[in-house]
Every structure is written in C-alpha cells, then in structure tokens.
CSV table of C-alpha atoms and ligand atoms in Angstrom, one decimal:
chain,number,residue,atom,x,y,z
S,1,MET,CA,-6.4,19.0,-21.2
S,2,GLU,CA,-3.6,17.8,-19.0
S,3,ASP,CA,-5.2,14.4,-18.7
S,4,ARG,CA,-5.6,14.2,-22.5
S,5,LYS,CA,-2.0,15.0,-23.1
S,6,LEU,CA,-0.9,12.4,-20.6
S,7,GLN,CA,-3.2,9.9,-22.3
S,8,GLU,CA,-1.5,10.7,-25.6
S,9,ARG,CA,1.9,10.0,-24.0
S,10,ALA,CA,0.5,6.8,-22.5
S,11,ARG,CA,-0.5,5.8,-26.0
S,12,GLU,CA,3.0,6.6,-27.3
S,13,ALA,CA,4.5,4.5,-24.5
S,14,VAL,CA,2.4,1.4,-25.3
S,15,GLY,CA,3.9,1.4,-28.7
S,16,HIS,CA,7.3,0.6,-27.2
S,17,PHE,CA,6.2,-2.6,-25.5
S,18,ASP,CA,6.5,-6.0,-27.0
S,19,LEU,CA,2.8,-6.8,-27.4
S,20,PRO,CA,1.0,-9.0,-30.0
S,21,GLY,CA,-1.5,-7.4,-32.3
S,22,GLU,CA,-2.8,-3.8,-32.2
S,23,PRO,CA,-3.3,-2.6,-28.6
S,24,GLY,CA,-6.1,-0.1,-27.9
S,25,ILE,CA,-6.1,3.3,-26.4
S,26,PRO,CA,-5.1,3.4,-22.7
S,27,CYS,CA,-8.0,4.3,-20.3
S,28,PRO,CA,-7.4,5.7,-16.8
S,29,TRP,CA,-7.9,2.8,-14.3
S,30,GLY,CA,-8.0,2.2,-10.5
S,31,SER,CA,-7.8,4.4,-7.5
S,32,GLY,CA,-4.2,4.3,-6.4
S,33,HIS,CA,-2.7,7.5,-4.9
S,34,ILE,CA,0.8,7.2,-6.4
S,35,ASN,CA,1.2,6.0,-10.0
S,36,ASP,CA,-0.8,6.9,-13.1
S,37,THR,CA,-2.6,3.7,-14.0
S,38,TYR,CA,-4.2,2.8,-17.4
S,39,LEU,CA,-6.0,-0.2,-18.8
S,40,VAL,CA,-5.0,-1.3,-22.3
S,41,GLU,CA,-7.1,-3.7,-24.3
S,42,GLY,CA,-5.7,-5.9,-27.0
S,43,GLU,CA,-5.1,-9.6,-27.5
S,44,HIS,CA,-4.9,-9.6,-23.7
S,45,ARG,CA,-5.8,-6.9,-21.3
S,46,TYR,CA,-2.9,-5.0,-19.8
S,47,ILE,CA,-2.1,-2.5,-17.0
S,48,LEU,CA,0.1,0.4,-18.0
S,49,GLN,CA,1.6,2.7,-15.4
S,50,ARG,CA,3.6,5.9,-15.4
S,51,MET,CA,5.8,5.4,-12.4
S,52,ASN,CA,5.7,8.4,-10.0
S,53,ARG,CA,9.2,9.9,-10.6
S,54,LYS,CA,9.1,12.2,-7.5
S,55,ILE,CA,8.6,9.3,-5.2
S,56,PHE,CA,10.5,6.6,-7.0
S,57,THR,CA,13.8,8.3,-7.9
S,58,LYS,CA,15.4,5.0,-9.1
S,59,PRO,CA,12.6,3.4,-11.1
S,60,LEU,CA,14.9,0.7,-12.5
S,61,GLU,CA,15.7,-0.5,-9.0
S,62,VAL,CA,12.0,-0.7,-8.3
S,63,MET,CA,11.6,-2.8,-11.4
S,64,GLU,CA,14.5,-5.0,-10.4
S,65,ASN,CA,12.9,-5.7,-7.0
S,66,ILE,CA,9.6,-6.5,-8.7
S,67,ILE,CA,11.1,-8.8,-11.2
S,68,GLY,CA,13.1,-10.5,-8.5
S,69,VAL,CA,10.1,-11.0,-6.2
S,70,THR,CA,7.6,-12.1,-8.9
S,71,SER,CA,10.1,-14.6,-10.5
S,72,PHE,CA,10.7,-16.1,-7.0
S,73,LEU,CA,7.0,-16.3,-6.4
S,74,LYS,CA,6.3,-17.8,-9.8
S,75,GLU,CA,8.7,-20.7,-9.0
S,76,LYS,CA,6.9,-21.4,-5.8
S,77,ILE,CA,3.4,-21.1,-7.4
S,78,LYS,CA,4.4,-23.5,-10.2
S,79,LYS,CA,5.7,-26.0,-7.6
S,80,ALA,CA,2.4,-25.8,-5.7
S,81,GLY,CA,0.5,-26.5,-9.0
S,82,GLY,CA,-0.9,-22.9,-9.1
S,83,ASP,CA,-1.4,-20.5,-12.0
S,84,GLU,CA,1.7,-18.3,-12.2
S,85,MET,CA,0.0,-15.8,-14.5
S,86,ARG,CA,-2.8,-15.1,-12.1
S,87,GLU,CA,-1.2,-15.6,-8.6
S,88,THR,CA,1.5,-13.0,-9.1
S,89,MET,CA,2.1,-10.2,-11.5
S,90,THR,CA,3.9,-10.6,-14.8
S,91,VAL,CA,6.1,-7.7,-16.1
S,92,ILE,CA,5.9,-7.1,-19.9
S,93,TYR,CA,9.3,-6.0,-21.4
S,94,THR,CA,9.8,-3.3,-24.0
S,95,LYS,CA,10.8,-4.1,-27.6
S,96,ASP,CA,14.4,-3.3,-26.4
S,97,HIS,CA,14.1,-5.9,-23.6
S,98,GLU,CA,13.9,-3.3,-20.9
S,99,PRO,CA,11.5,-3.7,-17.9
S,100,ALA,CA,10.2,-0.1,-18.4
S,101,TYR,CA,10.2,2.5,-21.2
S,102,ARG,CA,11.8,5.9,-20.5
S,103,ASP,CA,10.0,8.6,-22.6
S,104,GLU,CA,11.4,11.9,-23.8
S,105,HIS,CA,10.2,13.6,-20.6
S,106,GLY,CA,12.3,11.3,-18.5
S,107,ASP,CA,9.2,9.4,-17.2
S,108,PHE,CA,9.3,5.6,-16.8
S,109,TRP,CA,6.3,3.5,-18.1
S,110,ARG,CA,5.8,-0.1,-17.3
S,111,MET,CA,3.3,-2.8,-18.2
S,112,TYR,CA,1.8,-5.9,-16.6
S,113,TYR,CA,-0.6,-8.5,-17.7
S,114,MET,CA,-4.0,-7.7,-16.2
S,115,ILE,CA,-5.1,-10.2,-13.5
S,116,GLU,CA,-8.4,-11.3,-15.1
S,117,ASP,CA,-11.7,-12.3,-13.5
S,118,ALA,CA,-10.6,-10.5,-10.3
S,119,VAL,CA,-11.4,-7.3,-8.6
S,120,SER,CA,-9.8,-4.9,-6.1
S,121,TYR,CA,-12.0,-3.3,-3.5
S,122,ASP,CA,-11.7,0.3,-2.1
S,123,GLN,CA,-13.8,-0.7,0.9
S,124,VAL,CA,-14.8,-4.0,2.5
S,125,GLU,CA,-18.0,-5.2,0.9
S,126,SER,CA,-18.2,-8.6,2.5
S,127,GLU,CA,-16.5,-9.9,5.7
S,128,GLN,CA,-15.4,-13.0,3.9
S,129,ASP,CA,-13.4,-10.9,1.4
S,130,PHE,CA,-11.6,-9.2,4.2
S,131,TYR,CA,-10.7,-12.5,5.8
S,132,GLU,CA,-9.5,-13.8,2.5
S,133,SER,CA,-7.3,-10.7,1.9
S,134,ALA,CA,-5.7,-11.2,5.3
S,135,LEU,CA,-5.0,-14.8,4.5
S,136,ALA,CA,-3.4,-13.8,1.2
S,137,PHE,CA,-1.2,-11.0,2.7
S,138,GLY,CA,-0.1,-13.3,5.5
S,139,ASN,CA,0.7,-15.9,2.9
S,140,PHE,CA,2.6,-13.4,0.8
S,141,GLN,CA,4.9,-12.7,3.8
S,142,GLN,CA,5.3,-16.4,4.4
S,143,LEU,CA,6.1,-17.1,0.8
S,144,LEU,CA,8.8,-14.5,0.9
S,145,SER,CA,10.3,-15.6,4.2
S,146,ASP,CA,13.2,-17.2,2.4
S,147,TYR,CA,13.7,-14.5,-0.2
S,148,PRO,CA,17.2,-13.1,-0.1
S,149,ALA,CA,16.4,-9.8,1.6
S,150,GLU,CA,19.9,-8.3,1.1
S,151,THR,CA,19.3,-8.3,-2.7
S,152,LEU,CA,16.3,-5.9,-2.4
S,153,HIS,CA,16.8,-2.2,-3.1
S,154,VAL,CA,15.4,0.2,-0.7
S,155,THR,CA,12.9,2.0,-3.0
S,156,ILE,CA,11.8,4.6,-0.5
S,157,PRO,CA,14.3,5.1,2.4
S,158,GLY,CA,12.7,5.2,5.8
S,159,PHE,CA,9.3,4.3,4.4
S,160,HIS,CA,7.9,3.1,7.7
S,161,ASP,CA,10.4,4.8,10.0
S,162,THR,CA,7.7,6.5,11.9
S,163,LYS,CA,10.1,8.5,14.1
S,164,ALA,CA,11.8,10.0,11.0
S,165,ARG,CA,8.3,10.7,9.6
S,166,TYR,CA,7.5,12.5,12.8
S,167,GLU,CA,10.6,14.7,12.3
S,168,VAL,CA,9.6,15.5,8.7
S,169,PHE,CA,6.2,16.4,10.0
S,170,GLN,CA,7.6,18.7,12.7
S,171,HIS,CA,9.7,20.4,10.0
S,172,ALA,CA,6.7,20.9,7.8
S,173,VAL,CA,4.8,22.5,10.6
S,174,LYS,CA,7.7,24.9,11.3
S,175,GLN,CA,8.1,25.8,7.7
S,176,ASP,CA,4.4,26.1,7.0
S,177,ILE,CA,5.1,26.9,3.3
S,178,CYS,CA,1.4,27.2,2.4
S,179,GLY,CA,0.3,29.1,5.5
S,180,ARG,CA,-2.1,26.3,6.4
S,181,ALA,CA,-0.9,25.5,9.9
S,182,LYS,CA,-3.0,28.0,11.7
S,183,ASP,CA,-6.2,26.3,10.5
S,184,VAL,CA,-5.2,22.8,11.6
S,185,GLU,CA,-3.8,23.4,15.1
S,186,GLU,CA,-5.9,20.6,16.6
S,187,GLU,CA,-4.7,18.1,14.1
S,188,ILE,CA,-1.1,19.2,14.6
S,189,CYS,CA,-1.4,18.8,18.4
S,190,PHE,CA,-2.9,15.4,18.0
S,191,TYR,CA,0.2,14.1,16.2
S,192,LEU,CA,2.8,16.0,18.3
S,193,LYS,CA,1.2,14.7,21.5
S,194,ARG,CA,1.8,11.1,20.5
S,195,LYS,CA,5.5,11.1,20.0
S,196,GLU,CA,5.9,7.8,21.9
S,197,THR,CA,3.6,6.1,19.3
S,198,ALA,CA,6.1,7.3,16.6
S,199,GLU,CA,9.0,5.8,18.4
S,200,TYR,CA,7.5,2.5,19.7
S,201,LEU,CA,8.2,-0.1,17.0
S,202,GLY,CA,11.5,1.5,15.8
S,203,SER,CA,12.9,1.3,19.4
S,204,LEU,CA,12.0,-2.4,19.7
S,205,LEU,CA,13.6,-3.1,16.3
S,206,ALA,CA,16.8,-1.2,17.3
S,207,GLU,CA,16.9,-3.3,20.5
S,208,GLY,CA,16.8,-6.5,18.5
S,209,GLN,CA,13.4,-7.5,19.9
S,210,LEU,CA,11.7,-7.7,16.5
S,211,PRO,CA,12.9,-9.4,13.3
S,212,LEU,CA,13.1,-7.6,9.9
S,213,ARG,CA,11.2,-9.6,7.3
S,214,VAL,CA,10.5,-9.1,3.6
S,215,THR,CA,7.2,-7.3,3.8
S,216,HIS,CA,4.9,-5.6,1.3
S,217,ASN,CA,4.6,-2.3,3.2
S,218,ASP,CA,1.4,-1.1,1.4
S,219,THR,CA,-1.2,-3.7,2.3
S,220,LYS,CA,-4.4,-1.7,1.7
S,221,LEU,CA,-7.3,-3.7,0.4
S,222,ASN,CA,-7.1,-2.3,-3.1
S,223,ASN,CA,-3.6,-3.7,-3.4
S,224,ILE,CA,-4.9,-7.2,-3.7
S,225,MET,CA,-6.9,-8.8,-6.5
S,226,MET,CA,-9.8,-11.0,-5.3
S,227,ASP,CA,-11.0,-13.8,-7.5
S,228,LYS,CA,-14.5,-13.0,-8.7
S,229,LYS,CA,-15.6,-16.6,-8.7
S,230,THR,CA,-14.0,-18.1,-5.6
S,231,GLY,CA,-13.7,-14.9,-3.5
S,232,LYS,CA,-10.1,-15.8,-2.7
S,233,GLY,CA,-7.3,-13.2,-2.5
S,234,ILE,CA,-5.7,-14.4,-5.7
S,235,CYS,CA,-2.8,-11.9,-6.3
S,236,VAL,CA,-1.0,-9.3,-4.2
S,237,ILE,CA,-0.2,-6.3,-6.4
S,238,ASP,CA,1.5,-2.9,-6.1
S,239,LEU,CA,4.9,-4.3,-5.2
S,240,ASP,CA,6.8,-1.0,-5.4
S,241,THR,CA,7.5,-1.0,-1.7
S,242,VAL,CA,8.4,-4.6,-1.1
S,243,MET,CA,11.4,-4.1,1.2
S,244,PRO,CA,12.6,-5.3,4.6
S,245,GLY,CA,10.1,-4.3,7.2
S,246,LEU,CA,8.0,-5.4,10.2
S,247,ALA,CA,5.1,-7.9,10.2
S,248,ALA,CA,3.2,-5.3,12.3
S,249,HIS,CA,3.5,-2.8,9.4
S,250,ASP,CA,1.7,-5.1,7.0
S,251,PHE,CA,-0.9,-6.1,9.5
S,252,GLY,CA,-1.4,-2.5,10.7
S,253,ASP,CA,-1.7,-0.9,7.3
S,254,ALA,CA,-4.4,-3.4,6.3
S,255,ILE,CA,-6.4,-2.7,9.4
S,256,ARG,CA,-6.3,1.1,9.2
S,257,PHE,CA,-7.8,0.9,5.7
S,258,GLY,CA,-10.0,-2.2,5.7
S,259,ALA,CA,-11.3,-2.3,9.3
S,260,SER,CA,-12.5,1.3,9.1
S,261,THR,CA,-16.3,1.6,8.9
S,262,GLY,CA,-15.9,4.5,6.4
S,263,ALA,CA,-13.8,5.6,3.4
S,264,GLU,CA,-10.3,6.9,3.9
S,265,ASP,CA,-11.4,10.4,2.9
S,266,GLU,CA,-14.9,10.4,4.5
S,267,LYS,CA,-15.9,13.9,5.6
S,268,ASP,CA,-18.5,12.8,8.1
S,269,LEU,CA,-16.4,11.5,11.0
S,270,SER,CA,-19.4,10.0,12.8
S,271,LYS,CA,-19.2,7.3,10.2
S,272,ILE,CA,-15.6,6.4,11.1
S,273,SER,CA,-14.6,3.8,13.7
S,274,CYS,CA,-12.4,0.7,13.8
S,275,ASP,CA,-14.7,-2.3,13.5
S,276,MET,CA,-13.7,-4.9,16.1
S,277,HIS,CA,-15.4,-7.7,14.2
S,278,LEU,CA,-13.4,-6.9,11.1
S,279,PHE,CA,-10.3,-6.5,13.3
S,280,GLU,CA,-10.8,-10.0,14.6
S,281,LEU,CA,-11.4,-11.5,11.2
S,282,TYR,CA,-8.2,-9.9,9.8
S,283,THR,CA,-6.2,-11.1,12.8
S,284,ARG,CA,-7.4,-14.6,12.3
S,285,GLY,CA,-6.7,-14.6,8.5
S,286,PHE,CA,-3.3,-12.9,8.8
S,287,LEU,CA,-2.0,-15.3,11.5
S,288,LYS,CA,-3.3,-18.3,9.6
S,289,GLY,CA,-1.6,-17.0,6.4
S,290,CYS,CA,1.7,-16.5,8.3
S,291,GLN,CA,1.5,-20.2,9.3
S,292,GLY,CA,2.9,-19.8,12.7
S,293,SER,CA,6.0,-17.9,11.5
S,294,LEU,CA,5.5,-14.9,13.7
S,295,THR,CA,7.3,-14.7,17.1
S,296,LYS,CA,5.2,-14.3,20.3
S,297,MET,CA,6.4,-10.7,20.5
S,298,GLU,CA,5.3,-10.0,16.9
S,299,GLN,CA,1.9,-11.4,17.6
S,300,MET,CA,1.5,-9.3,20.8
S,301,LEU,CA,2.4,-6.2,18.8
S,302,LEU,CA,-0.3,-6.5,16.2
S,303,PRO,CA,-2.6,-4.0,17.9
S,304,MET,CA,0.3,-1.6,18.2
S,305,GLY,CA,1.0,-2.2,14.5
S,306,ALA,CA,-2.6,-1.1,13.7
S,307,LYS,CA,-2.3,2.0,15.8
S,308,VAL,CA,1.2,3.0,14.6
S,309,MET,CA,0.4,2.6,10.9
S,310,THR,CA,-2.9,4.6,11.3
S,311,TYR,CA,-1.0,7.3,13.2
S,312,GLU,CA,1.8,7.3,10.6
S,313,CYS,CA,-0.5,7.4,7.6
S,314,GLY,CA,-2.6,10.3,9.1
S,315,MET,CA,0.6,12.2,9.9
S,316,ARG,CA,1.8,11.7,6.3
S,317,PHE,CA,-1.5,13.0,5.0
S,318,LEU,CA,-1.3,16.1,7.2
S,319,THR,CA,2.4,16.7,6.3
S,320,ASP,CA,1.4,16.6,2.6
S,321,TYR,CA,-1.5,19.0,3.2
S,322,LEU,CA,0.9,21.4,4.9
S,323,GLN,CA,3.4,21.1,2.1
S,324,GLY,CA,0.8,21.8,-0.6
S,325,ASP,CA,-0.4,18.3,-1.6
S,326,THR,CA,2.6,17.1,-3.6
S,327,TYR,CA,2.8,13.5,-2.6
S,328,PHE,CA,-0.6,11.8,-2.5
S,329,LYS,CA,-2.9,12.4,-5.5
S,330,ILE,CA,-5.9,14.5,-4.6
S,331,HIS,CA,-9.2,15.0,-6.5
S,332,ARG,CA,-10.5,17.9,-4.5
S,333,GLU,CA,-9.3,20.6,-2.2
S,334,GLY,CA,-8.8,19.5,1.4
S,335,GLN,CA,-8.8,15.8,0.5
S,336,ASN,CA,-5.6,15.1,2.4
S,337,LEU,CA,-6.9,16.9,5.4
S,338,ASP,CA,-10.1,14.8,5.3
S,339,ARG,CA,-7.9,11.7,5.0
S,340,CYS,CA,-5.8,12.8,8.0
S,341,ARG,CA,-8.9,13.4,10.1
S,342,THR,CA,-10.3,9.9,9.5
S,343,GLN,CA,-7.0,8.4,10.6
S,344,MET,CA,-7.1,10.5,13.8
S,345,LYS,CA,-10.6,9.3,14.5
S,346,LEU,CA,-9.4,5.7,14.0
S,347,VAL,CA,-6.4,6.2,16.3
S,348,ALA,CA,-8.6,7.7,19.0
S,349,ASP,CA,-11.0,4.8,18.6
S,350,MET,CA,-8.3,2.2,18.8
S,351,GLU,CA,-7.0,3.9,22.0
S,352,ASP,CA,-10.6,3.5,23.5
S,353,LYS,CA,-10.8,-0.2,22.3
S,354,TRP,CA,-7.2,-1.1,23.3
S,355,GLN,CA,-8.0,-3.8,25.7
S,356,GLU,CA,-10.5,-5.4,23.3
S,357,MET,CA,-7.9,-5.4,20.6
S,358,GLU,CA,-5.3,-7.1,22.8
S,359,ARG,CA,-7.9,-9.6,24.0
S,360,ILE,CA,-8.8,-10.5,20.4
S,361,VAL,CA,-5.2,-11.0,19.4
S,362,GLN,CA,-4.6,-13.2,22.5
S,363,GLU,CA,-7.7,-15.3,21.6
S,364,CYS,CA,-6.8,-15.7,17.9
S,365,HIS,CA,-3.3,-16.7,19.0
S,366,SER,CA,-4.6,-19.5,21.3
S,367,LEU,CA,-6.8,-20.8,18.4
S,368,LEU,CA,-3.7,-21.4,16.2
G,1,LIG,P1,-0.7,2.8,-7.0
G,1,LIG,O1,0.7,2.6,-6.6
G,1,LIG,O2,-1.0,4.2,-7.6
G,1,LIG,O3,-1.6,2.5,-5.9
G,1,LIG,P2,-1.3,0.2,-8.1
G,1,LIG,O4,-0.1,-0.5,-8.6
G,1,LIG,O5,-1.9,-0.2,-6.8
G,1,LIG,O6,-1.0,1.8,-8.2
G,1,LIG,O7,-2.5,0.1,-9.2
G,1,LIG,C1,-3.7,0.9,-9.1
G,1,LIG,C2,-4.9,-0.1,-9.3
G,1,LIG,O8,-4.8,-0.7,-10.6
G,1,LIG,C3,-5.0,-1.2,-8.3
G,1,LIG,O9,-5.6,-0.9,-7.1
G,1,LIG,C4,-5.7,-2.3,-9.2
G,1,LIG,O10,-7.1,-2.0,-9.1
G,1,LIG,C5,-5.3,-2.0,-10.6
G,1,LIG,N1,-4.2,-2.9,-11.0
G,1,LIG,C6,-2.8,-2.7,-10.9
G,1,LIG,N2,-2.1,-3.7,-11.4
G,1,LIG,C7,-3.0,-4.6,-11.8
G,1,LIG,C8,-2.9,-5.9,-12.5
G,1,LIG,N3,-1.8,-6.5,-12.7
G,1,LIG,N4,-4.1,-6.5,-12.8
G,1,LIG,C9,-5.3,-6.0,-12.5
G,1,LIG,N5,-5.4,-4.8,-11.9
G,1,LIG,C10,-4.3,-4.1,-11.6
G,2,LIG,C1,-0.3,5.0,-1.0
G,2,LIG,O1,0.0,3.4,-3.7
G,2,LIG,P1,-1.2,3.3,-2.9
G,2,LIG,O2,-2.3,4.2,-3.3
G,2,LIG,O3,-1.6,1.8,-2.8
G,2,LIG,C2,1.0,5.0,-0.2
G,2,LIG,C3,0.8,4.2,1.0
G,2,LIG,C4,-0.4,4.8,1.9
G,2,LIG,C5,-1.6,4.9,1.0
G,2,LIG,C6,-2.7,5.6,1.7
G,2,LIG,C7,4.2,4.4,-2.1
G,2,LIG,O4,-0.7,3.7,-1.4
G,2,LIG,O5,2.0,4.2,1.8
G,2,LIG,O6,-0.6,4.0,3.0
G,2,LIG,O7,-1.4,5.6,-0.2
G,2,LIG,N1,2.0,4.4,-1.1
G,2,LIG,C8,3.2,5.0,-1.2
G,2,LIG,O8,-3.9,5.3,1.1
G,2,LIG,O9,3.5,6.0,-0.5
G,3,LIG,MG1,-2.0,0.7,-4.9
C-alpha cells in the first residue's frame, strides 16, 4: 500500500519535469540503500529519484554540487572526444527550470537520463569488470583533481570522519533506545576495541600528512555503470557525496564491497572473506586510473583505507541497528545486523592478511 502511494506520488512528480512526449509509469529500480529510485520509460529512459530528506537536509545544495561536477566533467569529456551523455550523468530540469521538484509533502524529486547499454553490479561477476571499475573510479578522482573544491557544499557533515562516527556509535550503545544492545555484545566489543582504527586516518589528515582531494566517497560497485559491450566502467553515478575527502576512502570503500567473496548482507559468514586476487586487481586499476597523482604516503595507506572503511561501514550498520534501522533501507528484520557482521568478518580477515595486502600495494606501486 505504502509502495503504491509512493509510486502515485512518483507519477505526479514526473509530470513536473520538462520531458518530450508522454512518459510512462515509474517502476522501482536498483538496489541503493538511500534514495527511492524509479525507472521511467518515454522517448528516452530516465531515472527518477525521491531524495532521502532525513539524510540530505539541503537537497538543493546536493543538486548544486552534482550540476557543478557533471558540467565540469562534460567539458573534459567533450575535449577528450568522449560521449558526454554516457560518460557522466545529465540532470533533467523541471518545467520551472529547477534541478528538482519539491512536492506538497516537502520531498524533493530529481531526474537523470538513464545511462543506456550499461549495467551496475551488486557483486563482482568477472574479475575484469572489477579492474575496469577501479580504473574508472581512479580516473574520476584524477579528472576532478583540478575541480574548485571550495565551491562544493558538504552534503553530509563528517561523512567519513570515522572518529566522530565512533562517538555516535558509543552514544547509540549507551542510549540503546530499542533495547537491542544486550543481544549484540560481541559486535559492540569488536568496534569499541578498535578505537585506534577509528582515529588513524583522521589523525594523519590533521597532522597535514595527507592531502584532501575531491573524492566520490561512496565507491561501491553498484555506483558505477559498466558498458555492456566493452565492459568498461563508463559512468560514475550516485554523486550525492562528492566532497573533499581522502583517496584512501574511495579505494577502501570499493574494496570492502567489491573484494568481498559474499554479499554485503550474507548470513553465512563462512562465505565472507577479502579476496586477495581482487584486492590486487583493484589496487592496480585504481593506481593506474589515478595516473601517478597519489603521494607515496597515500599509496602506502591503501590497505589502511580498506580496513578503516570496512570498519566504519560495519559500525554504521550496527549503529543503525541499535537506533531502530532508520538510516539504511532494510528489506527484512536484522538486515543491518547481518551487514554489520559481514563487515566484521572482513576486518578480521584483513587483519590476518595485513602483510599480504601491504606487499601487494608495494608491488603494484613498483609496476607503475
Ligand atoms: P542510492 O543513493 O540509493 O544508492 P543511486 O543513485 O546509487 O541511489 O541509484 C540506485 C541505482 O539506480 C544505481 O545503483 C543504478 O543501478 C541505478 N541508476 C542510478 N542513476 C542511474 C543512471 N543515470 N543511469 C542508469 N542507472 C542509474
Ligand atoms: C549507502 O547510497 P548507497 O546505497 O550507494 C551509503 C554508503 C554506504 C553504503 C553501504 C549516503 O550507499 O555510505 O557505504 O550504503 N550512502 C550514504 O552499502 O550514506
Ligand atoms: Mg548508490
């Protein structure tokens, strides 16, 4: 019922966009955890999204970032002889020339052209795809290396401030508003015990040992469209969190999701580990995509980026579980706890494979 009502509202929203012809009924699409996404058929195919208003409290600032970044990328793509309609996203404006439509409930809806003949994966299906996604995410960071970072709005303050996330987690444990803490003591201890992991990258940044770059900050595999014909990572999507950040964040988030041998919410933890072959492929692709722009220190910290981002994401899932599942979309009871457990298994596995991860990064670096 709820879904049907939302779909009705989605239909109403479509009517406010400047589209040729008679667009069809919006159908739920994709598997993102944050926004409500629909596919709309018409003269072209479009993506319609209700932006998550709890998370993005200033939706027009998010849209300003996205328009800024995609216009900047379009210029570079054109100069390189590429296809600006496929290699970055295109925002569709409303009939009132606004980048999003605000409905009577106060929700913001936006539309993009669908990136055609391309697919986004929820899990690695072929090694080559994973390598290509690394190349594309590295290249994305490289293309934005001369973007005026000071013009970007901070869409989610402290998004990858792992130390601040640790404090929010501690608070959630103390408050325990759902009475769930007693059943997840082992998980809580796991995160509390690793406080130094939460502080590691932030301390180096504060000491001036790491540069802030314009980063994507949400580099999971399903946030990139892969060309069905060529297998290339054609277009980086989900630009809501493009903000100043660390190279290690973008590298690390992609590893925690894509180099895992199982799904993010897999219940059978025996299926979860960090695949070193995939780790190596991603490292090679990412470094190549960055075209030598990373400092020695940034390169050395790639394994730490993988561990910190996996730790942070698992702690966010556990925080959300303790707070009653209000941030990440869930489709079944306990899904955030299952997600948290896969991330714990991955962190522990990375700790066991630490020397191997460091060796791989060293070797990939010397191949450059
Ligand atoms: P969320 O923030 O909820 O993750 P996304 O912006 O990542 O939402 O969109 C969810 C999914 O919708 C993506 O994983 C992708 O499959 C699909 N998608 C989003 N934008 C486009 C686009 N412009 N073209 C094709 N598919 C898209
Ligand atoms: C969310 O939006 P989506 O589904 O691509 C989240 C990421 C998490 C990821 C975990 C804005 O990504 O930070 O790493 O879920 N995005 C936001 O799967 O919080
Ligand atoms: Mg997404």
